[in-house]
mmCIF file of C-alpha atoms and ligand atoms in Angstrom:
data_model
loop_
_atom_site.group_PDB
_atom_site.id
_atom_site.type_symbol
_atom_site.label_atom_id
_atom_site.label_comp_id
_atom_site.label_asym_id
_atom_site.label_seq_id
_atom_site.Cartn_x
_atom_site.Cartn_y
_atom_site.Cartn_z
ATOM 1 C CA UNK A 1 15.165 7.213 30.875
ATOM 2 C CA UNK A 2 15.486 5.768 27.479
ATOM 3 C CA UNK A 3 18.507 5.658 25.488
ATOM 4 C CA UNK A 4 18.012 8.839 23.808
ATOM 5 C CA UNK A 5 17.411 10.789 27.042
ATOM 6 C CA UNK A 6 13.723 10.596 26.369
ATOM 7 C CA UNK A 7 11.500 9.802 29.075
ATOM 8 C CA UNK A 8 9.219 7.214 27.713
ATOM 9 C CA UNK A 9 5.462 8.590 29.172
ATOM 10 C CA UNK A 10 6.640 11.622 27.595
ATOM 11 C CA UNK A 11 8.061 10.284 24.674
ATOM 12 C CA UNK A 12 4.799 8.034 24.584
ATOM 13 C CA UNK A 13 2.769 11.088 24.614
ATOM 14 C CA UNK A 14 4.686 12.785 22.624
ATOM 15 C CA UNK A 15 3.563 9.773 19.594
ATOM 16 C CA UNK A 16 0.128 9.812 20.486
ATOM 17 C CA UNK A 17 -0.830 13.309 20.405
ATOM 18 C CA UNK A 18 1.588 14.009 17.409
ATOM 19 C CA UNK A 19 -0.072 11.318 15.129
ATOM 20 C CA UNK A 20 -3.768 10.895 16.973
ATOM 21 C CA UNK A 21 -4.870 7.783 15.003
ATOM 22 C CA UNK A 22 -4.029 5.345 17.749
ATOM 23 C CA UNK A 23 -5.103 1.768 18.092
ATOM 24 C CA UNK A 24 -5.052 -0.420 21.489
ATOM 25 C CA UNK A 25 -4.430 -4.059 21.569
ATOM 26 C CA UNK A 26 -5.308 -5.710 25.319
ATOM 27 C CA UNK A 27 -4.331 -8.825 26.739
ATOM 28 C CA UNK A 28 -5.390 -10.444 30.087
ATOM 29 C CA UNK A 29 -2.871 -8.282 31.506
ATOM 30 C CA UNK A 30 -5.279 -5.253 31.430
ATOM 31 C CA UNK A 31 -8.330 -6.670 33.585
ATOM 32 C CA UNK A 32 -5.791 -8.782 35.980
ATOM 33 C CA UNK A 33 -6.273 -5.499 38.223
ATOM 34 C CA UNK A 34 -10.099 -5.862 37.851
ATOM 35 C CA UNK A 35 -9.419 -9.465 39.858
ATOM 36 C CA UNK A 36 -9.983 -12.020 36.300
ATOM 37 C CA UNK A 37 -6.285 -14.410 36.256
ATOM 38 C CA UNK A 38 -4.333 -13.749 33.673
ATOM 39 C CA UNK A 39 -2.968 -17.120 31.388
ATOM 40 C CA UNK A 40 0.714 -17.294 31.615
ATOM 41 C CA UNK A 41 2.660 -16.945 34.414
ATOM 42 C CA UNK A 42 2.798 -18.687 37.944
ATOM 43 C CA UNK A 43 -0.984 -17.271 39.057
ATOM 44 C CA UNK A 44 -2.310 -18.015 35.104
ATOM 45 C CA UNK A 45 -5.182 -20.442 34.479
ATOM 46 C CA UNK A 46 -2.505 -22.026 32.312
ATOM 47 C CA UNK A 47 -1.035 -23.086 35.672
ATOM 48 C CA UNK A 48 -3.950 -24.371 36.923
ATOM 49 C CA UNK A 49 -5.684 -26.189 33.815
ATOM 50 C CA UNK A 50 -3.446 -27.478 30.839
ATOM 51 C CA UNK A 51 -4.843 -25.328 27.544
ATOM 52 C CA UNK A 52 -4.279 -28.360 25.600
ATOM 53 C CA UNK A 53 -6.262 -30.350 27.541
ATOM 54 C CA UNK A 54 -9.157 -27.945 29.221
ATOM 55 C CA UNK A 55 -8.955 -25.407 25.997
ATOM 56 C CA UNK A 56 -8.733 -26.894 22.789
ATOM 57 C CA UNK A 57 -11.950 -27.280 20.629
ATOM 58 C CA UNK A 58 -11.275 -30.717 20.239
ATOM 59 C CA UNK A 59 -10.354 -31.121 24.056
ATOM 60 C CA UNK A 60 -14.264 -29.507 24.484
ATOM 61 C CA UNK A 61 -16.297 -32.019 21.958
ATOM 62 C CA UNK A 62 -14.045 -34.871 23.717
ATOM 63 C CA UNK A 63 -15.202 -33.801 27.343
ATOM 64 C CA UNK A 64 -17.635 -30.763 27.584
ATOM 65 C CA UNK A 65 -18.565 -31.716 31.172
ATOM 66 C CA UNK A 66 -14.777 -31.172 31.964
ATOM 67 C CA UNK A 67 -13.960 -28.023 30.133
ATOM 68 C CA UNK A 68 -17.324 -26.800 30.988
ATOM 69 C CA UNK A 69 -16.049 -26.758 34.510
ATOM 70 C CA UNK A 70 -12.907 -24.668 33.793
ATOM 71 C CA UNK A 71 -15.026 -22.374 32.095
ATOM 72 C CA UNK A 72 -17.901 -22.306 34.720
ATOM 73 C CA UNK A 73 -15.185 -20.359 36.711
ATOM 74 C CA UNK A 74 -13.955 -18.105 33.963
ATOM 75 C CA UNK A 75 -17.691 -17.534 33.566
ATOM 76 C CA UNK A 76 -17.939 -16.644 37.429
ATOM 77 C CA UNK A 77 -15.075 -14.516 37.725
ATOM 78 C CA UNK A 78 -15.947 -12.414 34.762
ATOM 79 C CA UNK A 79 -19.709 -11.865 35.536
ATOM 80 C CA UNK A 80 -18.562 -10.234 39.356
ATOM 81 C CA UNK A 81 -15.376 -8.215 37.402
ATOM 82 C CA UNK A 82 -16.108 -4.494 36.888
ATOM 83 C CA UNK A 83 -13.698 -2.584 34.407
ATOM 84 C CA UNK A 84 -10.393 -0.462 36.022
ATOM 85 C CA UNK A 85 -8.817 2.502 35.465
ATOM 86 C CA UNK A 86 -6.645 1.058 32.620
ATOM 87 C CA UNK A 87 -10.242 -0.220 30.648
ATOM 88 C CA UNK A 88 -11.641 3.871 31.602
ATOM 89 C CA UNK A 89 -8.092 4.973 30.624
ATOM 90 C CA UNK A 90 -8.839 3.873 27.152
ATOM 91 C CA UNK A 91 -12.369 5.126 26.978
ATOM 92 C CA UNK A 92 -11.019 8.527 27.682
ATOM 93 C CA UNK A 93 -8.138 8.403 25.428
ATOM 94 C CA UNK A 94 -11.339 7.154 22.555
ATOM 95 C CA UNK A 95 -13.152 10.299 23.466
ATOM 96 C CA UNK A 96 -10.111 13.215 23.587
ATOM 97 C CA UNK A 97 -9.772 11.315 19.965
ATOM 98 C CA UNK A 98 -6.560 9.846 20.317
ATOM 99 C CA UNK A 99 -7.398 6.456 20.333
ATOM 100 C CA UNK A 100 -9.599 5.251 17.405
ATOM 101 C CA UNK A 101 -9.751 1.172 18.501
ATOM 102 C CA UNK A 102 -9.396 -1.330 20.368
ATOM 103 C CA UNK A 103 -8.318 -4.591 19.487
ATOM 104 C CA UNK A 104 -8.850 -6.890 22.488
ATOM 105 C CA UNK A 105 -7.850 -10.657 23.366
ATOM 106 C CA UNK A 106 -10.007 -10.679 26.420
ATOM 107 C CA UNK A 107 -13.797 -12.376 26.545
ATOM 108 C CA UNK A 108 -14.642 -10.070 29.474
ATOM 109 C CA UNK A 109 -16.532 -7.493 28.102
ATOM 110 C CA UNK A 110 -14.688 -4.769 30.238
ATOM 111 C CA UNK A 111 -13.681 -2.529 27.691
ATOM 112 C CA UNK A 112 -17.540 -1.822 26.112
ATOM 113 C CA UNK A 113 -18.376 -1.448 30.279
ATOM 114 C CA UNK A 114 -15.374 1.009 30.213
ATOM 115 C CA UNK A 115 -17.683 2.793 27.696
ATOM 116 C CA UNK A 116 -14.907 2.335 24.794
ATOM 117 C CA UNK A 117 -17.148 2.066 21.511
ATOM 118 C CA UNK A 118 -15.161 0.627 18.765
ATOM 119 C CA UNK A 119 -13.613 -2.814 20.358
ATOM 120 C CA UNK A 120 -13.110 -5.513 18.254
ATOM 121 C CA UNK A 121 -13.384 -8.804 20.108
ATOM 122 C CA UNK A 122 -10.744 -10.740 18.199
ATOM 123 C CA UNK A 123 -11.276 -13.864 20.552
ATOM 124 C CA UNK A 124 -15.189 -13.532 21.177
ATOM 125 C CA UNK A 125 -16.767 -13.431 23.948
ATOM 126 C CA UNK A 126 -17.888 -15.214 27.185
ATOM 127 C CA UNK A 127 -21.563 -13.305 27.324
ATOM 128 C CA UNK A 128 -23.009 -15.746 24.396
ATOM 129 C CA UNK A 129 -23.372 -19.076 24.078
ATOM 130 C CA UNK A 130 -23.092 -21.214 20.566
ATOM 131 C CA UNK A 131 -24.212 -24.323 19.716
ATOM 132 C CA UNK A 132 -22.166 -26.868 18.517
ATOM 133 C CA UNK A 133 -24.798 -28.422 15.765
ATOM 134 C CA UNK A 134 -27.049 -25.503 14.394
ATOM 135 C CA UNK A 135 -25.055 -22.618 15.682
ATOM 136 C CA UNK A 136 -28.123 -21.014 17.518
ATOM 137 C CA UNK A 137 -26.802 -17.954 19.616
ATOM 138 C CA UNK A 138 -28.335 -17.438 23.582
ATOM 139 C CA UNK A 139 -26.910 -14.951 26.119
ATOM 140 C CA UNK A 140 -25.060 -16.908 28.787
ATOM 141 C CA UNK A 141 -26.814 -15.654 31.663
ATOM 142 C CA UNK A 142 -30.421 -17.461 29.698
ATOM 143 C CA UNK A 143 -28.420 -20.692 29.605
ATOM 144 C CA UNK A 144 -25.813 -21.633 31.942
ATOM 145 C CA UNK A 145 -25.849 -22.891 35.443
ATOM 146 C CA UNK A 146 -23.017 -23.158 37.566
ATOM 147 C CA UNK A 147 -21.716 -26.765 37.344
ATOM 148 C CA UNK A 148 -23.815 -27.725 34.195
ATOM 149 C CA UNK A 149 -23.233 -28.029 30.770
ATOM 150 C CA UNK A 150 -25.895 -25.868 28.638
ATOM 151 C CA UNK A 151 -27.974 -27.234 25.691
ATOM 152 C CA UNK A 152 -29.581 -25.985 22.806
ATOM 153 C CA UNK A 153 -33.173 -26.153 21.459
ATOM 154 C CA UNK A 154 -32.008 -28.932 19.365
ATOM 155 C CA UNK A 155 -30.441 -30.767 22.056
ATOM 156 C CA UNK A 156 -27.137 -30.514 21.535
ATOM 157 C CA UNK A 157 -23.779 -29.326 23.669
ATOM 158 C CA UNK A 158 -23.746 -25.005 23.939
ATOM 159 C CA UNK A 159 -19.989 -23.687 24.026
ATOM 160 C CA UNK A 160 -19.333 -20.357 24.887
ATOM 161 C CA UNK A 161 -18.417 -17.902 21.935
ATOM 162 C CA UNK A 162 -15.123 -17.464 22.253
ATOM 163 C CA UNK A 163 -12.049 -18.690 20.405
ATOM 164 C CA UNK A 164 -10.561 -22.208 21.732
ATOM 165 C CA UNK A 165 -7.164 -23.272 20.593
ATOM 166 C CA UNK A 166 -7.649 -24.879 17.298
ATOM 167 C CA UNK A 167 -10.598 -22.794 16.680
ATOM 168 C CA UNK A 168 -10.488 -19.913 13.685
ATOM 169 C CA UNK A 169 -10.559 -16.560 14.409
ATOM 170 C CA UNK A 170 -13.656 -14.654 13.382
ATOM 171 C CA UNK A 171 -13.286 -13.625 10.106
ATOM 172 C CA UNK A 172 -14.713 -10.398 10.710
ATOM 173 C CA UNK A 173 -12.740 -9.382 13.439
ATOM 174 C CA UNK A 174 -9.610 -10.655 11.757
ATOM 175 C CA UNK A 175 -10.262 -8.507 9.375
ATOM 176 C CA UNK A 176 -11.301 -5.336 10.569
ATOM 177 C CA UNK A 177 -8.098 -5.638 13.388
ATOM 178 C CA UNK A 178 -5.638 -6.042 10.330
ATOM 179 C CA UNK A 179 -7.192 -2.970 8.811
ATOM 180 C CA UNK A 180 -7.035 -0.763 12.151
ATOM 181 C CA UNK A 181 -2.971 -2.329 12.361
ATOM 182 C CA UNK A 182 -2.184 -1.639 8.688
ATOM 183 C CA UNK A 183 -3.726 2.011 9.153
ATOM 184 C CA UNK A 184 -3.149 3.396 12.634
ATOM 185 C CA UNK A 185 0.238 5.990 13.355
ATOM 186 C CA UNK A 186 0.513 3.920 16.887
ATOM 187 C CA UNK A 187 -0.439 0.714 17.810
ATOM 188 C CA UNK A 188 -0.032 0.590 21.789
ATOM 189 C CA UNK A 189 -0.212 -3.192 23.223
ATOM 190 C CA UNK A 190 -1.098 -3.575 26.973
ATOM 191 C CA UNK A 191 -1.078 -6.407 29.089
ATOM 192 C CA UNK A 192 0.171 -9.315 26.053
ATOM 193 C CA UNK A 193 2.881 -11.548 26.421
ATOM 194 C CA UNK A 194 2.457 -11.708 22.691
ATOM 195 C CA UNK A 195 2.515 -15.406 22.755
ATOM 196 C CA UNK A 196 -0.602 -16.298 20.695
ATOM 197 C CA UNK A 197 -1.129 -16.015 16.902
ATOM 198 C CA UNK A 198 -2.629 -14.921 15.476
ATOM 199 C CA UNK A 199 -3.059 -12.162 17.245
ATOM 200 C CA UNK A 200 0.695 -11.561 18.284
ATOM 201 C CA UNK A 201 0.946 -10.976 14.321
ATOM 202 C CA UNK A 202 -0.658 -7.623 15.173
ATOM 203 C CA UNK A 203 2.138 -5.933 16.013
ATOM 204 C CA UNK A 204 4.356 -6.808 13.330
ATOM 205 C CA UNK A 205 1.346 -6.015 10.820
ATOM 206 C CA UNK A 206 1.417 -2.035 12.291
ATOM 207 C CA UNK A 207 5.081 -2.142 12.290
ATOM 208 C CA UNK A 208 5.811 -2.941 8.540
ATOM 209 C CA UNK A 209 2.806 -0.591 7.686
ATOM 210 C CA UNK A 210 5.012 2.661 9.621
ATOM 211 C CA UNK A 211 3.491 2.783 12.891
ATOM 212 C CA UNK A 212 4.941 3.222 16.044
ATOM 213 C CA UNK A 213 4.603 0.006 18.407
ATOM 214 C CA UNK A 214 3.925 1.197 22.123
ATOM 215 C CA UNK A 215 4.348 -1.573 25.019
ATOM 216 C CA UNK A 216 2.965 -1.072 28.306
ATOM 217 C CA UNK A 217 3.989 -4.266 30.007
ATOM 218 C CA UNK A 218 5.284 -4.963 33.919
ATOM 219 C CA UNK A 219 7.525 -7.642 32.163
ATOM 220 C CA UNK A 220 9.098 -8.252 29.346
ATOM 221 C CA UNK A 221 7.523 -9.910 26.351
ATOM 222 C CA UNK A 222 8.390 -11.557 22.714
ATOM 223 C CA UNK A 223 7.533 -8.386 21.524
ATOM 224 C CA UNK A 224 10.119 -5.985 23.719
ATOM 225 C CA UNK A 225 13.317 -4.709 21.757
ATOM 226 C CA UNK A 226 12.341 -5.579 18.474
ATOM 227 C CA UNK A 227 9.286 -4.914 17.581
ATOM 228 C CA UNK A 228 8.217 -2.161 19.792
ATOM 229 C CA UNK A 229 9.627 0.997 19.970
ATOM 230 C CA UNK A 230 8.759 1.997 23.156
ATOM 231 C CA UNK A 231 8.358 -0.082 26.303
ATOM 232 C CA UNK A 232 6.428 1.304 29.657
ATOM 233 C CA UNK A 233 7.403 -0.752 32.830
ATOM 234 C CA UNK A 234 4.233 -0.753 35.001
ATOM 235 C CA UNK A 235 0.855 -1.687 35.481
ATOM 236 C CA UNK A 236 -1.982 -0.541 32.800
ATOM 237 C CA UNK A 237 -3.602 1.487 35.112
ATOM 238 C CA UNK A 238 -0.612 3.495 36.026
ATOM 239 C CA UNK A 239 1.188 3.898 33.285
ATOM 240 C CA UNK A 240 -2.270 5.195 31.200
ATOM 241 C CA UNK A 241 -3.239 7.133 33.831
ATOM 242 C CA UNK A 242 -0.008 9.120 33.590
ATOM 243 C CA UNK A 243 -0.322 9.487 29.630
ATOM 244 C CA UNK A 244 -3.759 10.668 30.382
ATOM 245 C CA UNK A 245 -1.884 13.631 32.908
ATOM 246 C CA UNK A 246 0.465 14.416 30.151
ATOM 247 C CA UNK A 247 -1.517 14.557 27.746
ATOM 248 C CA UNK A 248 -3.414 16.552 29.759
ATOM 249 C CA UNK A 249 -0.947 18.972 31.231
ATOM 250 C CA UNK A 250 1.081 19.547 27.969
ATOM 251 C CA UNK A 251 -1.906 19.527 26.257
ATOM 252 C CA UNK A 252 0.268 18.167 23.514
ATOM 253 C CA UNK A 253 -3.323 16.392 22.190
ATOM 254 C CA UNK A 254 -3.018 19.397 19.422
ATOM 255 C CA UNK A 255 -2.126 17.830 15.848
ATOM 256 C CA UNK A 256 0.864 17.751 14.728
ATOM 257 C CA UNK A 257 2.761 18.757 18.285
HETATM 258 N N1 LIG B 301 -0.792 -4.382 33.591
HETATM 259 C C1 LIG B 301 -0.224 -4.645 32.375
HETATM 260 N N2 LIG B 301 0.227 -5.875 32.011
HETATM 261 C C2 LIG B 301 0.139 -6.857 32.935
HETATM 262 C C3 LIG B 301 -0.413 -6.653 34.214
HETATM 263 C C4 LIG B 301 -0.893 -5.342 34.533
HETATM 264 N N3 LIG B 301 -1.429 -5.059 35.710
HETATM 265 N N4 LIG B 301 -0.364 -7.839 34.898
HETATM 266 C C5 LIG B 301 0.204 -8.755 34.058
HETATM 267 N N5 LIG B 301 0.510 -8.165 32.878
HETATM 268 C C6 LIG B 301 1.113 -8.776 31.685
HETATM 269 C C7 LIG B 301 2.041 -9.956 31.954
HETATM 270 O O1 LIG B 301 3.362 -9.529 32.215
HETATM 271 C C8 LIG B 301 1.942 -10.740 30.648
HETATM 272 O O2 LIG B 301 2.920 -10.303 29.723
HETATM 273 O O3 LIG B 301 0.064 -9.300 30.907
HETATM 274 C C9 LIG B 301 0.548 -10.377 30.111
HETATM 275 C C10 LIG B 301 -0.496 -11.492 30.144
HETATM 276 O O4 LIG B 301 -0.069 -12.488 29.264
HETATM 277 P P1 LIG B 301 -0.927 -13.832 29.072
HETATM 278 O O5 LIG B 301 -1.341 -14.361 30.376
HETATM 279 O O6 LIG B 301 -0.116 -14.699 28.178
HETATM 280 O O7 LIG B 301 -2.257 -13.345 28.348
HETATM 281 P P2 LIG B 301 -2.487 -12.950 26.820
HETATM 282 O O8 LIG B 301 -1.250 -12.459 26.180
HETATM 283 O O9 LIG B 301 -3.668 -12.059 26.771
HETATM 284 O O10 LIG B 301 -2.897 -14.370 26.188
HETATM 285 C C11 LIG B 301 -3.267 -14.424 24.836
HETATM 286 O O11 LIG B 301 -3.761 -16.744 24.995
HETATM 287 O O12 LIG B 301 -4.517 -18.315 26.393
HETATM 288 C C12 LIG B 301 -4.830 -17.633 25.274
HETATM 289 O O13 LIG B 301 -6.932 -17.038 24.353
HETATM 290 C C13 LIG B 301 -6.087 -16.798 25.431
HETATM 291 O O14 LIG B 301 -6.487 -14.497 24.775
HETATM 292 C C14 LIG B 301 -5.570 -15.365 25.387
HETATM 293 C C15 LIG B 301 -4.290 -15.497 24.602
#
């Protein structure tokens, strides 16, 4: 029960059907239940592979064979994952029109097999490969082979298309995820430690622009007590699935309830 005697899925609900232009940032928290490792934490790739030495563009032109073989597995484990309730949770809440976006860290692809239809991959994605001289684009699956390290026509080294530390984030995406965050009544964050920027800058961004900041988070992150409003101890998968049955029940998705 939250301070005010609210209890938080129904205070959550409560947000989302009153204002119904939501937004949904993910992290690697949100497909951990569809079996893909999340970064941080004791069972986190982190722990396994250093980042600044398996997953910094520079780290990759220094040693592709090497960080090819750290992402040979992310490219395994995410071609077998299949999207959970959480990624279906927010396909549903996108069609009952409460959810307008989301904004996703993750270079799994889960959320467009969810059937969600606006995502905005704000780190890329693992399905298409890039080359690192004349930028020519191939789907993975054409390319790679377990164990090797792809090449383009021209020759040259193919890394995936997805944002490596030191690496820019697309401007596109940038842009259109600052737009959703400076213009949606709730921005709800599942499965982020928040860690990461720019992309932890999201939730400030909705914040200062009046929305309400939603966490749905097992732990607790950079982001809990300050900037969000609102946090949901659980898993994604639970704690959407029991917005979707308030929602539901109360039928509070009526405007303005
Ligand atoms: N449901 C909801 N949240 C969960 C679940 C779950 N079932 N399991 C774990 N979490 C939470 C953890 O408590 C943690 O706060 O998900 C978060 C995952 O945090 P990270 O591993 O740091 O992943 P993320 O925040 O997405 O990382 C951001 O960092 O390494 C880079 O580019 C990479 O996109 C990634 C970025």
């Amino acid at each position: 029960m939250r301070a005010d005697g609210r209890e938080p899925i129904r205070e959550a609900s409560r947000l989302l059907a009153g204002r119904r232009n939501a937004v949904a940032l993910t992290g690697a928290g949100i497909s951990v239940e569809s079996g893909i490792p999340s970064f941080r934490g004791s069972q986190g790739m982190w722990a396994k592979y250093d980042p600044m030495e398996y997953a910094t563009l520079h780290s990759f032109m220094q040693s592709p064979r090497k960080v090819w073989n750290m992402l040979s597995e992310m490219v395994s484990v995410c071609g077998f994952a299949v999207p959970n309730a959480a990624h279906k949770g927010l396909a549903t809440l996108e069609a009952m029109g409460v959810v307008r976006a989301v904004i996703t860290q993750n270079v799994d692809g889960l959320h467009q097999a969810a059937g969600s239809r606006r995502v905005i991959e704000y780190h890329g994605n693992l399905d298409e490969l890039v080359c690192v001289n004349c930028w020519k684009r191939f789907p993975t699956r054409d390319r790679w082979t377990p164990g090797d390290v792809p090449r383009c026509d021209c020759g040259e080294i193919l890394k995936p298309n997805v944002v490596l530390f030191g690496e820019p984030i697309p401007w596109l995406a940038q842009e259109q995820a600052e737009e959703e965050a400076r213009t949606c009544g709730v921005l709800v964050v599942i499965g982020t430690s928040a860690q990461v920027s720019p992309a932890c800058d999201i939730p400030r961004i909705a914040k200062e622009s009046g929305a309400a900041v939603v966490e749905i988070n097992p732990e607790e992150t950079s982001l809990s007590g300050n900037v969000a409003d609102l946090h949901l101890w659980g898993s994604a998968s639970e704690v959407i699935g029991r917005i979707i049955e308030r929602l539901k029940e109360a039928d509070d998705v009526t405007p303005g309830h």
